[in-house]
Amino acid sequence: MLGGTRVDLNLVDPEDVPRPRDEIRLRQLAVTPMSHGRLRVDIRLTPFLERPNLDLDVVDSAGESLARTTVVEADSSHFSLTMHLRGRPALGEYTLRGALSYASSPPLDVREERFVVEPAADDSG
């Protein structure tokens, strides 16, 4: 108390306090299709004490995997990456599946995000 007045300081948002591994979740998994089969993937995780792994898999409507990557021991709770679809992707709906885990343990959280690949103005031929 300063001069009889109580002062509360909130220096850190409670949502941003690093959590133990059993409380880590995928907060956001967003996909933005770009030209030539590239995908921008924006990821937000619960802030963590121990660095988690993230498996990402893009599948088409038939369930065939077209792109797959693993982030080993992520060092940030917010990051973006670019994935590339194999071959010339057909127009239509796809699903990005994210599975958050720690080494040799089952996934803590799984999230799927559907997205559509449409013709791009700069795709020629």
Coordinates of N, CA, C and O in Angstrom, one line a residue:
M1 N 0.8 -1.2 0.0 CA 0.0 0.0 0.0 C 0.9 1.2 0.0 O 1.9 1.3 0.7
L2 N 0.5 2.2 -0.8 CA 1.2 3.5 -0.8 C 0.2 4.5 -0.3 O -0.8 4.8 -0.9
G3 N 0.6 5.1 0.8 CA -0.2 6.2 1.4 C -1.7 5.8 1.6 O -2.6 6.6 1.3
G4 N -2.0 4.6 1.9 CA -3.3 4.1 2.2 C -4.1 3.7 0.9 O -5.2 3.3 1.0
T5 N -3.4 3.8 -0.2 CA -4.0 3.3 -1.5 C -3.4 2.0 -1.9 O -2.2 1.9 -2.0
R6 N -4.3 1.1 -2.2 CA -3.8 -0.2 -2.7 C -3.5 -0.2 -4.2 O -4.3 0.3 -5.0
V7 N -2.4 -0.7 -4.6 CA -2.0 -0.7 -6.0 C -1.8 -2.2 -6.4 O -1.1 -2.9 -5.9
D8 N -2.6 -2.6 -7.4 CA -2.5 -3.9 -8.0 C -1.8 -3.8 -9.3 O -2.3 -3.1 -10.2
L9 N -0.7 -4.5 -9.5 CA 0.0 -4.5 -10.8 C -0.2 -5.9 -11.5 O 0.1 -6.9 -10.9
N10 N -0.7 -5.8 -12.7 CA -0.8 -7.1 -13.5 C 0.3 -7.0 -14.6 O 0.0 -6.4 -15.6
L11 N 1.4 -7.5 -14.3 CA 2.5 -7.4 -15.3 C 2.5 -8.4 -16.4 O 3.0 -8.3 -17.4
V12 N 1.8 -9.6 -16.1 CA 1.7 -10.7 -17.0 C 0.2 -11.1 -17.1 O -0.4 -11.3 -16.1
D13 N -0.3 -11.3 -18.3 CA -1.6 -11.8 -18.5 C -1.6 -13.3 -18.0 O -0.7 -14.0 -18.4
P14 N -2.5 -13.7 -17.2 CA -2.6 -15.0 -16.7 C -2.6 -16.1 -17.9 O -2.1 -17.2 -17.7
E15 N -3.1 -15.7 -19.0 CA -3.1 -16.6 -20.2 C -1.7 -16.9 -20.7 O -1.5 -17.8 -21.5
D16 N -0.7 -16.0 -20.4 CA 0.6 -16.1 -20.9 C 1.6 -16.6 -20.0 O 2.8 -16.6 -20.3
V17 N 1.2 -17.1 -18.8 CA 2.1 -17.8 -17.9 C 2.4 -19.2 -18.4 O 1.5 -19.9 -18.7
P18 N 3.7 -19.5 -18.5 CA 4.1 -20.9 -19.0 C 3.4 -22.0 -18.1 O 3.4 -21.8 -16.9
R19 N 3.0 -23.0 -18.8 CA 2.3 -24.1 -18.1 C 3.1 -25.4 -18.2 O 3.9 -25.6 -19.1
P20 N 2.7 -26.3 -17.2 CA 3.4 -27.7 -17.3 C 2.8 -28.4 -18.5 O 1.8 -28.1 -19.1
R21 N 3.5 -29.5 -18.9 CA 3.2 -30.2 -20.1 C 1.8 -30.7 -20.2 O 1.2 -30.7 -21.3
D22 N 1.2 -31.1 -19.1 CA -0.2 -31.7 -19.2 C -1.3 -30.6 -19.5 O -2.4 -30.9 -19.7
E23 N -0.9 -29.3 -19.4 CA -1.8 -28.2 -19.7 C -1.5 -27.5 -21.0 O -2.2 -26.5 -21.4
I24 N -0.6 -28.1 -21.8 CA -0.3 -27.4 -23.1 C -1.3 -27.9 -24.2 O -1.7 -29.0 -24.3
R25 N -1.8 -26.9 -24.9 CA -2.8 -27.1 -26.0 C -2.5 -26.3 -27.2 O -1.8 -25.3 -27.1
L26 N -3.1 -26.7 -28.3 CA -3.0 -25.9 -29.6 C -4.1 -24.8 -29.5 O -5.3 -25.2 -29.5
R27 N -3.7 -23.6 -29.3 CA -4.7 -22.5 -29.2 C -5.2 -22.1 -30.6 O -6.4 -21.8 -30.7
Q28 N -4.3 -22.2 -31.6 CA -4.7 -21.8 -32.9 C -3.9 -22.5 -33.9 O -2.7 -22.8 -33.8
L29 N -4.6 -23.0 -35.0 CA -4.0 -23.6 -36.1 C -4.7 -23.0 -37.3 O -5.8 -23.4 -37.6
A30 N -4.1 -22.1 -38.0 CA -4.7 -21.4 -39.1 C -3.9 -21.6 -40.4 O -2.7 -21.6 -40.4
V31 N -4.6 -21.8 -41.5 CA -4.0 -22.1 -42.8 C -4.4 -21.0 -43.8 O -5.6 -20.7 -43.9
T32 N -3.4 -20.5 -44.5 CA -3.7 -19.5 -45.6 C -3.0 -20.1 -46.9 O -1.8 -20.1 -47.0
P33 N -3.8 -20.6 -47.8 CA -3.3 -21.1 -49.1 C -2.6 -19.9 -49.9 O -3.2 -18.8 -49.9
M34 N -1.5 -20.2 -50.4 CA -0.8 -19.2 -51.3 C -0.6 -19.8 -52.7 O -1.1 -20.9 -52.9
S35 N 0.1 -19.2 -53.5 CA 0.2 -19.7 -54.9 C 1.2 -20.9 -54.9 O 2.0 -21.1 -54.0
H36 N 1.1 -21.6 -56.0 CA 2.0 -22.7 -56.3 C 2.1 -23.8 -55.2 O 3.1 -24.4 -55.0
G37 N 0.9 -24.1 -54.6 CA 0.8 -25.2 -53.7 C 1.5 -24.9 -52.3 O 1.7 -25.9 -51.5
R38 N 1.7 -23.7 -52.0 CA 2.3 -23.3 -50.7 C 1.2 -23.0 -49.7 O 0.2 -22.4 -50.1
L39 N 1.5 -23.3 -48.5 CA 0.5 -23.0 -47.4 C 1.2 -22.2 -46.3 O 2.3 -22.7 -45.8
R40 N 0.7 -21.2 -45.8 CA 1.2 -20.5 -44.6 C 0.4 -21.1 -43.5 O -0.8 -21.0 -43.5
V41 N 1.1 -21.5 -42.5 CA 0.5 -22.1 -41.3 C 0.9 -21.3 -40.1 O 2.1 -21.1 -39.8
D42 N -0.1 -20.7 -39.4 CA 0.1 -19.9 -38.2 C -0.3 -20.7 -37.0 O -1.4 -21.3 -37.0
I43 N 0.6 -20.8 -36.0 CA 0.4 -21.7 -34.9 C 0.5 -20.9 -33.6 O 1.4 -20.1 -33.4
R44 N -0.4 -21.1 -32.7 CA -0.4 -20.6 -31.3 C -0.6 -21.7 -30.3 O -1.5 -22.4 -30.4
L45 N 0.4 -21.8 -29.4 CA 0.3 -22.8 -28.4 C 0.2 -22.2 -27.0 O 0.5 -21.0 -26.9
T46 N -0.3 -22.9 -26.0 CA -0.3 -22.5 -24.7 C 1.2 -22.2 -24.3 O 2.1 -23.1 -24.7
P47 N 1.6 -21.1 -23.7 CA 3.0 -20.9 -23.2 C 3.4 -22.1 -22.4 O 2.6 -22.6 -21.6
F48 N 4.6 -22.6 -22.6 CA 5.0 -23.9 -22.0 C 6.3 -23.7 -21.2 O 7.1 -22.9 -21.4
L49 N 6.5 -24.7 -20.3 CA 7.7 -24.8 -19.5 C 8.7 -25.7 -20.2 O 9.9 -25.5 -20.2
E50 N 8.2 -26.8 -20.8 CA 9.0 -27.8 -21.5 C 8.6 -27.7 -23.0 O 7.4 -27.6 -23.3
R51 N 9.6 -27.7 -23.9 CA 9.3 -27.5 -25.3 C 8.6 -28.7 -25.9 O 9.2 -29.8 -25.9
P52 N 7.5 -28.5 -26.5 CA 6.7 -29.6 -27.1 C 7.0 -29.9 -28.6 O 7.7 -29.0 -29.2
N53 N 6.6 -31.0 -29.1 CA 6.7 -31.3 -30.5 C 5.3 -31.1 -31.1 O 4.3 -31.2 -30.5
L54 N 5.3 -30.8 -32.4 CA 4.1 -30.7 -33.2 C 4.2 -31.4 -34.5 O 5.1 -31.1 -35.3
D55 N 3.3 -32.3 -34.8 CA 3.2 -33.0 -36.1 C 2.1 -32.4 -36.9 O 1.0 -32.2 -36.4
L56 N 2.4 -32.0 -38.1 CA 1.4 -31.4 -39.0 C 1.3 -32.3 -40.2 O 2.3 -32.7 -40.8
D57 N 0.0 -32.5 -40.7 CA -0.2 -33.4 -41.8 C -1.4 -32.7 -42.6 O -2.4 -32.4 -42.0
V58 N -1.1 -32.5 -43.9 CA -2.2 -32.0 -44.8 C -2.7 -33.2 -45.6 O -1.9 -33.9 -46.3
V59 N -4.0 -33.4 -45.6 CA -4.6 -34.5 -46.3 C -5.7 -34.0 -47.2 O -6.3 -32.9 -47.0
D60 N -5.9 -34.7 -48.4 CA -7.0 -34.3 -49.3 C -8.3 -34.9 -48.9 O -8.4 -35.6 -47.9
S61 N -9.3 -34.7 -49.7 CA -10.7 -35.2 -49.3 C -10.7 -36.8 -49.3 O -11.6 -37.3 -48.6
A62 N -9.8 -37.4 -50.0 CA -9.7 -38.9 -50.0 C -8.9 -39.4 -48.8 O -8.7 -40.6 -48.7
G63 N -8.3 -38.5 -48.0 CA -7.5 -38.9 -46.9 C -6.0 -39.2 -47.2 O -5.2 -39.6 -46.4
E64 N -5.6 -38.8 -48.5 CA -4.2 -39.0 -48.9 C -3.3 -37.8 -48.3 O -3.7 -36.7 -48.5
S65 N -2.2 -38.2 -47.7 CA -1.3 -37.2 -47.2 C -0.6 -36.5 -48.3 O 0.1 -37.2 -49.1
L66 N -0.6 -35.1 -48.4 CA 0.1 -34.4 -49.4 C 1.3 -33.6 -48.9 O 2.1 -33.1 -49.7
A67 N 1.3 -33.4 -47.6 CA 2.5 -32.7 -47.0 C 2.5 -33.0 -45.5 O 1.4 -33.2 -44.9
R68 N 3.7 -33.2 -45.0 CA 3.8 -33.6 -43.6 C 5.1 -33.0 -43.0 O 6.1 -32.9 -43.7
T69 N 5.1 -32.5 -41.8 CA 6.3 -31.9 -41.2 C 6.1 -32.1 -39.7 O 5.0 -32.2 -39.1
T70 N 7.3 -32.0 -39.0 CA 7.3 -32.1 -37.6 C 8.2 -31.0 -37.0 O 9.3 -30.7 -37.5
V71 N 7.6 -30.3 -36.1 CA 8.4 -29.3 -35.3 C 8.9 -30.0 -34.0 O 8.0 -30.4 -33.2
V72 N 10.2 -30.1 -33.9 CA 10.7 -30.8 -32.7 C 11.1 -29.7 -31.7 O 11.9 -28.8 -32.0
E73 N 10.6 -29.9 -30.5 CA 10.9 -29.0 -29.4 C 10.7 -27.5 -29.8 O 11.7 -26.8 -29.8
A74 N 9.5 -27.2 -30.1 CA 9.2 -25.8 -30.4 C 9.8 -24.8 -29.4 O 9.7 -25.1 -28.2
D75 N 10.4 -23.7 -29.9 CA 11.0 -22.8 -28.9 C 10.2 -21.6 -28.7 O 10.6 -20.7 -27.9
S76 N 9.0 -21.5 -29.3 CA 8.1 -20.3 -29.1 C 6.7 -20.8 -29.1 O 6.4 -21.8 -29.8
S77 N 5.8 -20.1 -28.4 CA 4.4 -20.5 -28.4 C 3.6 -19.9 -29.6 O 2.5 -20.2 -29.8
H78 N 4.3 -19.0 -30.3 CA 3.6 -18.3 -31.5 C 4.6 -18.4 -32.7 O 5.7 -17.9 -32.5
F79 N 4.3 -19.0 -33.7 CA 5.2 -19.1 -34.9 C 4.4 -19.4 -36.2 O 3.2 -19.8 -36.1
S80 N 5.0 -19.2 -37.3 CA 4.5 -19.5 -38.6 C 5.5 -20.3 -39.4 O 6.7 -20.2 -39.2
L81 N 5.0 -21.1 -40.3 CA 5.8 -21.8 -41.2 C 5.1 -22.0 -42.5 O 3.9 -21.8 -42.7
T82 N 5.9 -22.4 -43.5 CA 5.4 -22.6 -44.9 C 5.5 -24.1 -45.2 O 6.5 -24.7 -45.0
M83 N 4.4 -24.7 -45.7 CA 4.3 -26.1 -46.1 C 4.1 -26.1 -47.6 O 3.5 -25.1 -48.1
H84 N 4.6 -27.1 -48.3 CA 4.4 -27.2 -49.7 C 3.6 -28.5 -50.0 O 4.1 -29.6 -49.6
L85 N 2.5 -28.4 -50.8 CA 1.8 -29.6 -51.2 C 2.5 -30.3 -52.3 O 3.0 -29.6 -53.3
R86 N 2.6 -31.6 -52.2 CA 3.3 -32.4 -53.3 C 2.5 -32.3 -54.6 O 1.3 -32.4 -54.6
G87 N 3.3 -32.3 -55.7 CA 2.7 -32.3 -57.0 C 1.9 -31.0 -57.2 O 2.1 -30.0 -56.6
R88 N 1.0 -31.0 -58.2 CA 0.1 -29.8 -58.5 C -1.2 -30.1 -57.7 O -2.0 -30.9 -58.1
P89 N -1.4 -29.4 -56.7 CA -2.7 -29.6 -55.9 C -3.9 -29.3 -56.7 O -4.0 -28.3 -57.4
A90 N -4.9 -30.2 -56.5 CA -6.2 -30.0 -57.2 C -6.9 -29.0 -56.4 O -6.7 -28.8 -55.2
L91 N -7.8 -28.3 -57.1 CA -8.7 -27.3 -56.4 C -9.6 -28.1 -55.5 O -10.1 -29.2 -55.8
G92 N -9.9 -27.5 -54.3 CA -10.9 -28.2 -53.5 C -10.5 -28.1 -52.0 O -9.7 -27.3 -51.6
E93 N -11.2 -28.9 -51.2 CA -11.0 -28.9 -49.7 C -10.0 -29.8 -49.2 O -9.8 -30.9 -49.7
Y94 N -9.2 -29.3 -48.3 CA -8.1 -30.1 -47.6 C -8.3 -29.9 -46.1 O -9.0 -29.0 -45.6
T95 N -7.5 -30.7 -45.4 CA -7.5 -30.7 -43.9 C -6.1 -30.7 -43.4 O -5.3 -31.5 -43.9
L96 N -5.8 -29.7 -42.5 CA -4.5 -29.7 -41.8 C -4.8 -30.3 -40.5 O -5.7 -29.8 -39.7
R97 N -4.0 -31.3 -40.1 CA -4.2 -31.9 -38.8 C -2.9 -31.6 -38.0 O -1.8 -31.9 -38.4
G98 N -3.1 -31.1 -36.8 CA -2.0 -30.8 -35.9 C -2.1 -31.6 -34.7 O -3.1 -31.7 -34.1
A99 N -1.0 -32.3 -34.3 CA -1.0 -33.2 -33.1 C 0.2 -32.7 -32.2 O 1.4 -32.8 -32.6
L100 N -0.1 -32.2 -31.0 CA 0.8 -31.7 -30.1 C 1.2 -32.8 -29.1 O 0.3 -33.4 -28.5
S101 N 2.5 -33.0 -28.9 CA 3.0 -34.1 -28.0 C 4.4 -33.8 -27.4 O 5.0 -32.8 -27.8
Y102 N 4.8 -34.7 -26.6 CA 6.1 -34.7 -26.1 C 6.7 -36.1 -26.5 O 5.9 -37.0 -26.7
A103 N 8.0 -36.2 -26.6 CA 8.7 -37.4 -27.0 C 8.1 -38.7 -26.3 O 7.9 -38.7 -25.1
S104 N 7.8 -39.7 -27.1 CA 7.3 -41.0 -26.7 C 6.1 -40.9 -25.8 O 5.9 -41.7 -24.9
S105 N 5.2 -39.9 -26.0 CA 3.9 -39.9 -25.3 C 2.8 -39.7 -26.3 O 3.1 -39.1 -27.4
P106 N 1.6 -40.1 -26.0 CA 0.5 -39.8 -26.9 C 0.2 -38.3 -27.1 O 0.6 -37.6 -26.2
P107 N -0.5 -37.9 -28.1 CA -0.8 -36.5 -28.3 C -1.6 -35.9 -27.1 O -2.5 -36.6 -26.6
L108 N -1.2 -34.7 -26.7 CA -1.9 -34.0 -25.7 C -3.1 -33.3 -26.3 O -4.1 -33.1 -25.6
D109 N -3.0 -32.9 -27.5 CA -4.1 -32.1 -28.2 C -3.9 -32.3 -29.7 O -2.8 -32.4 -30.2
V110 N -5.1 -32.5 -30.3 CA -5.2 -32.6 -31.7 C -6.2 -31.7 -32.3 O -7.3 -31.5 -31.7
R111 N -5.8 -31.0 -33.3 CA -6.8 -30.0 -33.9 C -6.7 -30.2 -35.4 O -5.7 -30.4 -36.0
E112 N -7.9 -30.0 -36.0 CA -8.0 -30.1 -37.5 C -8.6 -28.8 -38.0 O -9.5 -28.2 -37.4
E113 N -8.0 -28.3 -39.1 CA -8.5 -27.1 -39.7 C -8.7 -27.3 -41.2 O -7.8 -27.8 -41.9
R114 N -9.9 -27.1 -41.7 CA -10.2 -27.3 -43.1 C -10.0 -26.0 -43.8 O -10.2 -25.0 -43.3
F115 N -9.5 -26.2 -45.1 CA -9.3 -25.0 -45.9 C -9.5 -25.4 -47.4 O -9.6 -26.6 -47.7
V116 N -9.7 -24.4 -48.2 CA -10.0 -24.6 -49.6 C -8.9 -24.1 -50.5 O -8.4 -22.9 -50.2
V117 N -8.4 -24.8 -51.5 CA -7.5 -24.3 -52.4 C -8.3 -23.9 -53.7 O -9.0 -24.7 -54.2
E118 N -8.1 -22.6 -54.0 CA -8.9 -22.0 -55.1 C -7.9 -21.6 -56.2 O -6.7 -21.4 -55.9
P119 N -8.4 -21.3 -57.4 CA -7.5 -20.8 -58.4 C -6.9 -19.5 -58.0 O -7.6 -18.6 -57.5
A120 N -5.6 -19.3 -58.2 CA -4.9 -18.0 -57.8 C -4.8 -17.2 -59.1 O -4.5 -17.7 -60.2
A121 N -4.8 -15.9 -58.9 CA -4.7 -15.0 -60.1 C -3.3 -15.1 -60.7 O -3.2 -14.9 -61.9
D122 N -2.3 -15.5 -59.9 CA -0.9 -15.5 -60.5 C -0.5 -16.9 -60.9 O 0.6 -17.2 -61.3
D123 N -1.5 -17.9 -60.8 CA -1.2 -19.3 -61.3 C -1.5 -19.3 -62.8 O -2.6 -19.2 -63.2
S124 N -0.5 -19.5 -63.6 CA -0.7 -19.6 -65.0 C -0.2 -21.0 -65.5 O 0.9 -21.4 -65.3
G125 N -1.2 -21.7 -66.1 CA -0.9 -23.0 -66.7 C -0.9 -24.0 -65.7 O -0.7 -25.0 -65.3

